[in-house]
Amino acid sequence: MFDKLVHTSTNFVYHKLYYPNAMSKRIIIPSIFYAIFVLQGCISTSQKTTEDPVDKTVQSDWLSWRGPYGSGVSSQTNLPADLNSTLIWSHDIQGGGVPVIAGSKAYQFGYYGTTEDLQEALVCFDTRSGEILWEQRHSDFISDIVYNRYGVGAACVDPASGNVYFQTSPGLLIGYDSNGNKLWERSLMEEFARLTFPNGRTGGPCVDGNLIIIHAITANWGKQGPARDRFYAFDKKDGKLVWVSTPGITPKDSSFAPLIFEDLPSGRRVFYSGTGCGHVVCIDVRTGQPLWRFQMSYGGVNAGVVIHEDAVIAVHGKENTDSTVIGRMVAIKKPAKLPGIGEDILVLGKDHEIWRNNGIEAFTSTPAYRNGRVYSTIKRGELVCLDASSGEEHWVLKLAPDQIHASPTWADDKLYVPMFNGKVFVVEDEGLNAKVLSEIDLGAACLAAPAVAHGRVLVQAKKKLYCFGSADPAPAFVAQPQESNKHISSSSDGDIVSLQVVPAEFILQAGENIHFEVFGLDSSGRRIRKIEEGLTWRRWIPPTAKVKSKVDAEISPEGILSAEMNASLSAGALQVSSGGLSGTTRGRVLPNLPYYEDFEEDFEFVHTSTDNIPFSFPPLSWLGARMRWQVQDMEENKIAGNTLDRVLFQRAINFIGNKDMSNYTMSADVMTDGDRRTKSNIGLINQRYIFVLVGNSQKLEVVSNFDRFRHSVPFSIKTNSWYTLKTRVDLNEMGTGVVRAKAWAKDEQEPENWTIEVEHNNAHTHGAPGLYAMSPQSKKKVYIDNIAVIQN
């Protein structure tokens, strides 16, 4: 029809018209004709007016990834329209994260270094001067991250206290106060078997009420052993786990989509997010109950959603489930009724689509939403403005050759739009058209959305953080204590319909105890009161448990679980009852050293593998091991071998001890199956280092990250021959260390010297022991026996 574009400066603005029932078909027309068509009634521009979601009581900070409203929008004014002349300061920190701003302080999640010296950091800046007020650095460990894909996410600030929380790429979730003092730390990899991925997309935690909520793919133990997208909520004061939620199916990809929160008319509070199994999910914030899911794609949904009236608008950049087309934006109609407590998740289908736009492909860029308009950067390097009610495009603005990650931010009647080629545009929405007010080239890829507050715009490019705007002092952060009460009922006399046990999962070291808290919840998940009397506790085996096991500890009527000094490695559940209601928690008891496992006791071969081998499941308390290891017989000797029936599990990383352990020696007998051409890899994990015999390469290797700290020496490895592998890590007072391992044929005498010794300047000071196996393409098995962990 028309193929001429209207040229505006160096950018193109055009409109796409859709046939009524075929939104993938489009006619491109110049803006001038679009305006004529509108005036003549050829195109409907009617829409329900949606006011700005501006709550004047909310302070004008940028405390989380997508800003104060979760929509990429700020109510700030007096922001610069031209960034070229308003640079205040910059700082050389690498990454692709979104800064967060609390009063006069800004916090950035990034990294320093490139090789073995690479460390991620949380840095606190003075927003006026760029002075570093404090920083905390953390080394990578046992991750797959390549090409320095670190610092991809955001910290968050608690509006009630000013405390700041962030998650490192290998899964350390840490809380600090505003002065940089550590509040608590959880190791998601070593405690919940969180997986890492080469792309390094980490995301960030969200604070809501009394909770810190994160999203991860984990392969924990027991019922949570299969790898799934999961959400974890921790108490922001002490890091205790409050709930865990598993809303989806087996993931095909990682996802770091931000969480978007909403209060529903029913009184329930929910959040929406994308998952690695291609779904958009809705979760109850207070209880973790999965409420509904809608599948969009076969790959991960990494972009966050926006909310418009009764619709959740989501976008992705993977293959659609109903066509080979890549990418789509969909408005999902919220279900009229949500599941009650204990009811199954709703699975929404195409009948819950309000509209779809097949022309939108955005892999990780989250849209911004304001006044019924959706703004999204898409793969083709365009900024698109769509009608939130119909999905029709108001205008399209070509800004760059392509786009990958960064999201737009709306503030002060302007859009701040970073692009992958390093340029940042300031754009004005004129209704029927878009106008570029200015552009600046930062010289390196932009992967994150800008953050705005107090007259300033902060933008992270791949190599540097920039601050533009006002040089005036920012107001001090003002705490809002009432924000902690979002999940607490205003009345202590309401009807209790369920019990919540905290912590929801525990790790108990032998010789120690843990005190559980029990809260009564109303039908909206709010805490009515803490219950301390009339409780009945018991060690409990769920009827569906595949491994019947109880923790080696005793629970008192007061809810105190105690383990003796000689308690054995064990796992199981606890149940508490009160007034006809019950609640559960689960956990592991970890023994004191020395720890030995030769598989000769308490393993009965009651199962048969796909290769017809009778087997028993490995110890229940080994993280992620049930799907990856099986205890079996070999020449009248019980040993553990890895499973080969799933290519997804060709690699195994399984932790068997406490994350705080240090100064220990770990050894085991190991063997690989195979032939002259094909062998597998088998090893041990000691204090966040992997020590592995690499069959095909004929070497002994020590690794902390495969792209950075990786050292090896030649070592001859024969198939179907047992070797003994012995490992330890020695630290000195300067923070450096020596990583050591030796290997020898099992039937020979232990050599006096270490086979490999490597110095590490930023040595890991502690870490859980574990097992490592890698069977390329799941072709050849590996075996392990006589595991020993001994204090040095």
PDB file of C-alpha atoms in Angstrom, residues 457-667:
ATOM      1  CA  VAL A 457      19.572   9.590  35.492  1.00  0.00           C
ATOM      2  CA  LEU A 458      21.942   6.661  36.104  1.00  0.00           C
ATOM      3  CA  VAL A 459      22.890   4.416  33.177  1.00  0.00           C
ATOM      4  CA  GLN A 460      25.199   1.392  33.221  1.00  0.00           C
ATOM      5  CA  ALA A 461      27.149   0.662  30.056  1.00  0.00           C
ATOM      6  CA  LYS A 462      29.149  -2.543  29.819  1.00  0.00           C
ATOM      7  CA  LYS A 463      32.348  -0.901  31.115  1.00  0.00           C
ATOM      8  CA  LYS A 464      31.218   2.116  33.121  1.00  0.00           C
ATOM      9  CA  LEU A 465      28.420   3.581  35.253  1.00  0.00           C
ATOM     10  CA  TYR A 466      27.260   7.107  34.287  1.00  0.00           C
ATOM     11  CA  CYS A 467      25.296   9.682  36.277  1.00  0.00           C
ATOM     12  CA  PHE A 468      23.580  12.559  34.412  1.00  0.00           C
ATOM     13  CA  GLY A 469      21.465  15.458  35.597  1.00  0.00           C
ATOM     14  CA  SER A 470      21.391  17.690  38.654  1.00  0.00           C
ATOM     15  CA  ALA A 471      24.457  18.355  40.816  1.00  0.00           C
ATOM     16  CA  ASP A 472      22.286  19.531  43.714  1.00  0.00           C
ATOM     17  CA  PRO A 473      22.281  17.522  46.961  1.00  0.00           C
ATOM     18  CA  ALA A 474      19.683  14.767  47.092  1.00  0.00           C
ATOM     19  CA  PRO A 475      17.326  14.518  50.058  1.00  0.00           C
ATOM     20  CA  ALA A 476      18.175  11.968  52.719  1.00  0.00           C
ATOM     21  CA  PHE A 477      16.488   8.587  52.505  1.00  0.00           C
ATOM     22  CA  VAL A 478      13.282   8.516  54.562  1.00  0.00           C
ATOM     23  CA  ALA A 479      12.374   5.090  55.954  1.00  0.00           C
ATOM     24  CA  GLN A 480       8.749   3.977  55.772  1.00  0.00           C
ATOM     25  CA  PRO A 481       8.303   1.407  58.581  1.00  0.00           C
ATOM     26  CA  GLN A 482       4.709   0.721  57.559  1.00  0.00           C
ATOM     27  CA  GLU A 483       6.003  -1.010  54.409  1.00  0.00           C
ATOM     28  CA  SER A 484       6.974  -4.000  56.576  1.00  0.00           C
ATOM     29  CA  ASN A 485       3.324  -4.638  57.469  1.00  0.00           C
ATOM     30  CA  LYS A 486       1.983  -5.588  54.033  1.00  0.00           C
ATOM     31  CA  HIS A 487       1.583  -9.212  55.038  1.00  0.00           C
ATOM     32  CA  ILE A 488       0.278  -8.703  58.586  1.00  0.00           C
ATOM     33  CA  SER A 489      -3.437  -8.542  59.384  1.00  0.00           C
ATOM     34  CA  SER A 490      -4.715  -5.409  61.104  1.00  0.00           C
ATOM     35  CA  SER A 491      -6.707  -7.644  63.487  1.00  0.00           C
ATOM     36  CA  SER A 492      -5.403 -10.464  65.657  1.00  0.00           C
ATOM     37  CA  ASP A 493      -8.897 -11.918  66.085  1.00  0.00           C
ATOM     38  CA  GLY A 494      -9.577 -13.043  62.511  1.00  0.00           C
ATOM     39  CA  ASP A 495     -10.235 -16.593  61.364  1.00  0.00           C
ATOM     40  CA  ILE A 496      -7.087 -18.672  60.908  1.00  0.00           C
ATOM     41  CA  VAL A 497      -7.370 -20.912  57.848  1.00  0.00           C
ATOM     42  CA  SER A 498      -3.776 -22.173  57.509  1.00  0.00           C
ATOM     43  CA  LEU A 499      -0.475 -22.453  59.382  1.00  0.00           C
ATOM     44  CA  GLN A 500       2.896 -21.197  58.202  1.00  0.00           C
ATOM     45  CA  VAL A 501       6.078 -22.694  59.717  1.00  0.00           C
ATOM     46  CA  VAL A 502       9.315 -20.684  59.626  1.00  0.00           C
ATOM     47  CA  PRO A 503      11.879 -21.690  58.553  1.00  0.00           C
ATOM     48  CA  ALA A 504      10.154 -23.620  55.779  1.00  0.00           C
ATOM     49  CA  GLU A 505      13.383 -25.552  55.167  1.00  0.00           C
ATOM     50  CA  PHE A 506      16.283 -25.936  57.581  1.00  0.00           C
ATOM     51  CA  ILE A 507      19.858 -27.147  57.898  1.00  0.00           C
ATOM     52  CA  LEU A 508      20.756 -28.378  61.371  1.00  0.00           C
ATOM     53  CA  GLN A 509      24.335 -29.155  62.314  1.00  0.00           C
ATOM     54  CA  ALA A 510      24.907 -32.019  64.766  1.00  0.00           C
ATOM     55  CA  GLY A 511      25.072 -30.711  68.320  1.00  0.00           C
ATOM     56  CA  GLU A 512      22.905 -27.678  67.583  1.00  0.00           C
ATOM     57  CA  ASN A 513      19.198 -26.819  67.737  1.00  0.00           C
ATOM     58  CA  ILE A 514      16.698 -24.673  65.890  1.00  0.00           C
ATOM     59  CA  HIS A 515      13.514 -22.988  67.133  1.00  0.00           C
ATOM     60  CA  PHE A 516      10.552 -22.889  64.754  1.00  0.00           C
ATOM     61  CA  GLU A 517       7.889 -20.183  64.625  1.00  0.00           C
ATOM     62  CA  VAL A 518       4.284 -20.908  63.654  1.00  0.00           C
ATOM     63  CA  PHE A 519       1.982 -18.215  62.259  1.00  0.00           C
ATOM     64  CA  GLY A 520      -1.764 -18.383  61.704  1.00  0.00           C
ATOM     65  CA  LEU A 521      -2.830 -17.000  58.309  1.00  0.00           C
ATOM     66  CA  ASP A 522      -6.166 -15.663  57.112  1.00  0.00           C
ATOM     67  CA  SER A 523      -7.762 -16.456  53.748  1.00  0.00           C
ATOM     68  CA  SER A 524      -5.657 -13.716  52.093  1.00  0.00           C
ATOM     69  CA  GLY A 525      -2.424 -15.138  53.457  1.00  0.00           C
ATOM     70  CA  ARG A 526      -1.917 -12.350  56.003  1.00  0.00           C
ATOM     71  CA  ARG A 527      -0.400 -13.261  59.328  1.00  0.00           C
ATOM     72  CA  ILE A 528      -3.041 -12.912  62.030  1.00  0.00           C
ATOM     73  CA  ARG A 529      -0.823 -13.851  64.944  1.00  0.00           C
ATOM     74  CA  LYS A 530       2.076 -16.005  66.075  1.00  0.00           C
ATOM     75  CA  ILE A 531       0.894 -19.254  67.679  1.00  0.00           C
ATOM     76  CA  GLU A 532       2.932 -20.392  70.669  1.00  0.00           C
ATOM     77  CA  GLU A 533       0.527 -22.598  72.648  1.00  0.00           C
ATOM     78  CA  GLY A 534      -1.531 -25.715  71.860  1.00  0.00           C
ATOM     79  CA  LEU A 535       0.886 -26.973  69.201  1.00  0.00           C
ATOM     80  CA  THR A 536       1.590 -30.648  68.555  1.00  0.00           C
ATOM     81  CA  TRP A 537       4.840 -31.521  66.781  1.00  0.00           C
ATOM     82  CA  ARG A 538       6.061 -34.755  65.221  1.00  0.00           C
ATOM     83  CA  ARG A 539       8.678 -36.071  62.843  1.00  0.00           C
ATOM     84  CA  TRP A 540       6.713 -36.937  59.744  1.00  0.00           C
ATOM     85  CA  ILE A 541       7.093 -38.892  56.493  1.00  0.00           C
ATOM     86  CA  PRO A 542       4.881 -37.507  53.678  1.00  0.00           C
ATOM     87  CA  PRO A 543       2.750 -40.279  52.100  1.00  0.00           C
ATOM     88  CA  THR A 544       4.162 -39.484  48.653  1.00  0.00           C
ATOM     89  CA  ALA A 545       7.829 -39.631  49.737  1.00  0.00           C
ATOM     90  CA  LYS A 546       9.886 -41.956  47.523  1.00  0.00           C
ATOM     91  CA  VAL A 547      12.536 -42.266  50.224  1.00  0.00           C
ATOM     92  CA  LYS A 548      11.073 -42.958  53.676  1.00  0.00           C
ATOM     93  CA  SER A 549      13.303 -41.042  56.046  1.00  0.00           C
ATOM     94  CA  LYS A 550      13.235 -39.043  59.280  1.00  0.00           C
ATOM     95  CA  VAL A 551      15.707 -36.482  60.572  1.00  0.00           C
ATOM     96  CA  ASP A 552      18.107 -37.761  63.236  1.00  0.00           C
ATOM     97  CA  ALA A 553      16.922 -35.189  65.789  1.00  0.00           C
ATOM     98  CA  GLU A 554      14.177 -34.701  68.384  1.00  0.00           C
ATOM     99  CA  ILE A 555      11.447 -32.064  68.327  1.00  0.00           C
ATOM    100  CA  SER A 556      10.119 -30.659  71.620  1.00  0.00           C
ATOM    101  CA  PRO A 557       6.537 -29.490  72.369  1.00  0.00           C
ATOM    102  CA  GLU A 558       7.904 -25.929  72.212  1.00  0.00           C
ATOM    103  CA  GLY A 559       9.015 -26.441  68.610  1.00  0.00           C
ATOM    104  CA  ILE A 560      12.752 -26.801  69.258  1.00  0.00           C
ATOM    105  CA  LEU A 561      14.546 -29.373  67.100  1.00  0.00           C
ATOM    106  CA  SER A 562      17.755 -30.677  68.658  1.00  0.00           C
ATOM    107  CA  ALA A 563      20.437 -32.932  67.187  1.00  0.00           C
ATOM    108  CA  GLU A 564      22.971 -34.809  69.307  1.00  0.00           C
ATOM    109  CA  MET A 565      26.702 -34.382  68.708  1.00  0.00           C
ATOM    110  CA  ASN A 566      26.814 -37.811  67.050  1.00  0.00           C
ATOM    111  CA  ALA A 567      23.733 -37.239  64.857  1.00  0.00           C
ATOM    112  CA  SER A 568      24.006 -38.839  61.447  1.00  0.00           C
ATOM    113  CA  LEU A 569      23.441 -37.389  57.988  1.00  0.00           C
ATOM    114  CA  SER A 570      19.668 -37.446  57.491  1.00  0.00           C
ATOM    115  CA  ALA A 571      16.711 -35.615  56.003  1.00  0.00           C
ATOM    116  CA  GLY A 572      12.987 -35.504  56.583  1.00  0.00           C
ATOM    117  CA  ALA A 573       9.912 -33.463  57.436  1.00  0.00           C
ATOM    118  CA  LEU A 574       8.222 -32.113  60.561  1.00  0.00           C
ATOM    119  CA  GLN A 575       4.501 -31.559  61.006  1.00  0.00           C
ATOM    120  CA  VAL A 576       2.816 -29.221  63.479  1.00  0.00           C
ATOM    121  CA  SER A 577      -0.900 -29.300  64.296  1.00  0.00           C
ATOM    122  CA  SER A 578      -3.208 -26.830  66.009  1.00  0.00           C
ATOM    123  CA  GLY A 579      -7.005 -26.475  66.016  1.00  0.00           C
ATOM    124  CA  GLY A 580      -7.558 -28.987  63.247  1.00  0.00           C
ATOM    125  CA  LEU A 581      -4.990 -27.336  60.991  1.00  0.00           C
ATOM    126  CA  SER A 582      -1.471 -28.520  60.178  1.00  0.00           C
ATOM    127  CA  GLY A 583       1.702 -27.082  58.715  1.00  0.00           C
ATOM    128  CA  THR A 584       4.984 -28.619  57.645  1.00  0.00           C
ATOM    129  CA  THR A 585       8.651 -27.868  57.323  1.00  0.00           C
ATOM    130  CA  ARG A 586      11.505 -30.001  56.052  1.00  0.00           C
ATOM    131  CA  GLY A 587      15.242 -30.112  56.363  1.00  0.00           C
ATOM    132  CA  ARG A 588      18.553 -31.892  56.717  1.00  0.00           C
ATOM    133  CA  VAL A 589      20.730 -32.827  59.659  1.00  0.00           C
ATOM    134  CA  LEU A 590      24.451 -32.628  58.843  1.00  0.00           C
ATOM    135  CA  PRO A 591      26.965 -34.653  60.881  1.00  0.00           C
ATOM    136  CA  ASN A 592      30.158 -33.432  62.445  1.00  0.00           C
ATOM    137  CA  LEU A 593      33.416 -34.569  60.922  1.00  0.00           C
ATOM    138  CA  PRO A 594      34.720 -37.084  60.179  1.00  0.00           C
ATOM    139  CA  TYR A 595      32.107 -38.182  57.649  1.00  0.00           C
ATOM    140  CA  TYR A 596      32.405 -41.503  55.810  1.00  0.00           C
ATOM    141  CA  GLU A 597      30.210 -43.175  53.196  1.00  0.00           C
ATOM    142  CA  ASP A 598      30.999 -46.604  51.715  1.00  0.00           C
ATOM    143  CA  PHE A 599      27.352 -47.460  50.777  1.00  0.00           C
ATOM    144  CA  GLU A 600      27.499 -50.848  52.522  1.00  0.00           C
ATOM    145  CA  GLU A 601      24.684 -50.148  55.022  1.00  0.00           C
ATOM    146  CA  ASP A 602      21.052 -48.999  54.707  1.00  0.00           C
ATOM    147  CA  PHE A 603      20.859 -49.262  50.909  1.00  0.00           C
ATOM    148  CA  GLU A 604      18.420 -51.837  49.490  1.00  0.00           C
ATOM    149  CA  PHE A 605      18.150 -52.419  45.757  1.00  0.00           C
ATOM    150  CA  VAL A 606      14.376 -51.996  45.388  1.00  0.00           C
ATOM    151  CA  HIS A 607      14.439 -50.096  42.083  1.00  0.00           C
ATOM    152  CA  THR A 608      15.574 -50.968  38.552  1.00  0.00           C
ATOM    153  CA  SER A 609      17.187 -48.430  36.244  1.00  0.00           C
ATOM    154  CA  THR A 610      16.480 -47.997  32.538  1.00  0.00           C
ATOM    155  CA  ASP A 611      19.634 -50.019  31.828  1.00  0.00           C
ATOM    156  CA  ASN A 612      18.267 -52.858  34.037  1.00  0.00           C
ATOM    157  CA  ILE A 613      20.562 -52.264  37.004  1.00  0.00           C
ATOM    158  CA  PRO A 614      19.010 -52.882  40.453  1.00  0.00           C
ATOM    159  CA  PHE A 615      19.698 -49.817  42.577  1.00  0.00           C
ATOM    160  CA  SER A 616      18.884 -47.756  45.626  1.00  0.00           C
ATOM    161  CA  PHE A 617      18.551 -43.988  45.776  1.00  0.00           C
ATOM    162  CA  PRO A 618      21.595 -42.156  47.202  1.00  0.00           C
ATOM    163  CA  PRO A 619      21.381 -40.471  50.619  1.00  0.00           C
ATOM    164  CA  LEU A 620      18.283 -38.255  50.650  1.00  0.00           C
ATOM    165  CA  SER A 621      20.199 -35.313  52.085  1.00  0.00           C
ATOM    166  CA  TRP A 622      22.642 -35.084  49.163  1.00  0.00           C
ATOM    167  CA  LEU A 623      21.464 -32.052  47.195  1.00  0.00           C
ATOM    168  CA  GLY A 624      20.138 -32.884  43.733  1.00  0.00           C
ATOM    169  CA  ALA A 625      21.516 -36.428  43.885  1.00  0.00           C
ATOM    170  CA  ARG A 626      18.381 -38.550  43.520  1.00  0.00           C
ATOM    171  CA  MET A 627      18.104 -37.836  39.792  1.00  0.00           C
ATOM    172  CA  ARG A 628      21.849 -38.107  39.142  1.00  0.00           C
ATOM    173  CA  TRP A 629      23.249 -40.978  41.252  1.00  0.00           C
ATOM    174  CA  GLN A 630      22.251 -44.531  42.076  1.00  0.00           C
ATOM    175  CA  VAL A 631      23.757 -46.915  44.609  1.00  0.00           C
ATOM    176  CA  GLN A 632      24.392 -50.264  42.911  1.00  0.00           C
ATOM    177  CA  ASP A 633      26.378 -53.458  43.215  1.00  0.00           C
ATOM    178  CA  MET A 634      29.744 -53.936  41.521  1.00  0.00           C
ATOM    179  CA  GLU A 635      31.609 -57.182  42.122  1.00  0.00           C
ATOM    180  CA  GLU A 636      29.929 -57.701  45.507  1.00  0.00           C
ATOM    181  CA  ASN A 637      30.780 -54.156  46.534  1.00  0.00           C
ATOM    182  CA  LYS A 638      28.214 -51.376  46.840  1.00  0.00           C
ATOM    183  CA  ILE A 639      29.233 -48.202  45.029  1.00  0.00           C
ATOM    184  CA  ALA A 640      27.517 -45.108  43.583  1.00  0.00           C
ATOM    185  CA  GLY A 641      27.294 -44.564  39.825  1.00  0.00           C
ATOM    186  CA  ASN A 642      25.876 -41.650  37.921  1.00  0.00           C
ATOM    187  CA  THR A 643      22.697 -41.991  35.848  1.00  0.00           C
ATOM    188  CA  LEU A 644      22.735 -41.824  32.047  1.00  0.00           C
ATOM    189  CA  ASP A 645      19.046 -41.888  31.147  1.00  0.00           C
ATOM    190  CA  ARG A 646      18.760 -38.095  30.803  1.00  0.00           C
ATOM    191  CA  VAL A 647      21.164 -36.015  28.711  1.00  0.00           C
ATOM    192  CA  LEU A 648      20.063 -33.063  30.854  1.00  0.00           C
ATOM    193  CA  PHE A 649      21.888 -34.731  33.743  1.00  0.00           C
ATOM    194  CA  GLN A 650      25.142 -35.522  31.944  1.00  0.00           C
ATOM    195  CA  ARG A 651      26.776 -33.321  34.578  1.00  0.00           C
ATOM    196  CA  ALA A 652      26.307 -33.706  38.320  1.00  0.00           C
ATOM    197  CA  ILE A 653      27.248 -31.209  41.049  1.00  0.00           C
ATOM    198  CA  ASN A 654      25.957 -32.434  44.385  1.00  0.00           C
ATOM    199  CA  PHE A 655      26.729 -30.959  47.792  1.00  0.00           C
ATOM    200  CA  ILE A 656      26.796 -33.193  50.857  1.00  0.00           C
ATOM    201  CA  GLY A 657      27.790 -30.831  53.687  1.00  0.00           C
ATOM    202  CA  ASN A 658      27.516 -27.391  55.245  1.00  0.00           C
ATOM    203  CA  LYS A 659      28.379 -24.222  53.290  1.00  0.00           C
ATOM    204  CA  ASP A 660      30.372 -22.894  56.262  1.00  0.00           C
ATOM    205  CA  MET A 661      32.830 -25.808  56.377  1.00  0.00           C
ATOM    206  CA  SER A 662      36.540 -25.084  55.937  1.00  0.00           C
ATOM    207  CA  ASN A 663      39.984 -26.587  56.522  1.00  0.00           C
ATOM    208  CA  TYR A 664      39.083 -30.181  55.681  1.00  0.00           C
ATOM    209  CA  THR A 665      40.462 -32.958  53.510  1.00  0.00           C
ATOM    210  CA  MET A 666      38.107 -34.805  51.181  1.00  0.00           C
ATOM    211  CA  SER A 667      38.964 -38.053  49.438  1.00  0.00           C
TER     212      SER A 667
END
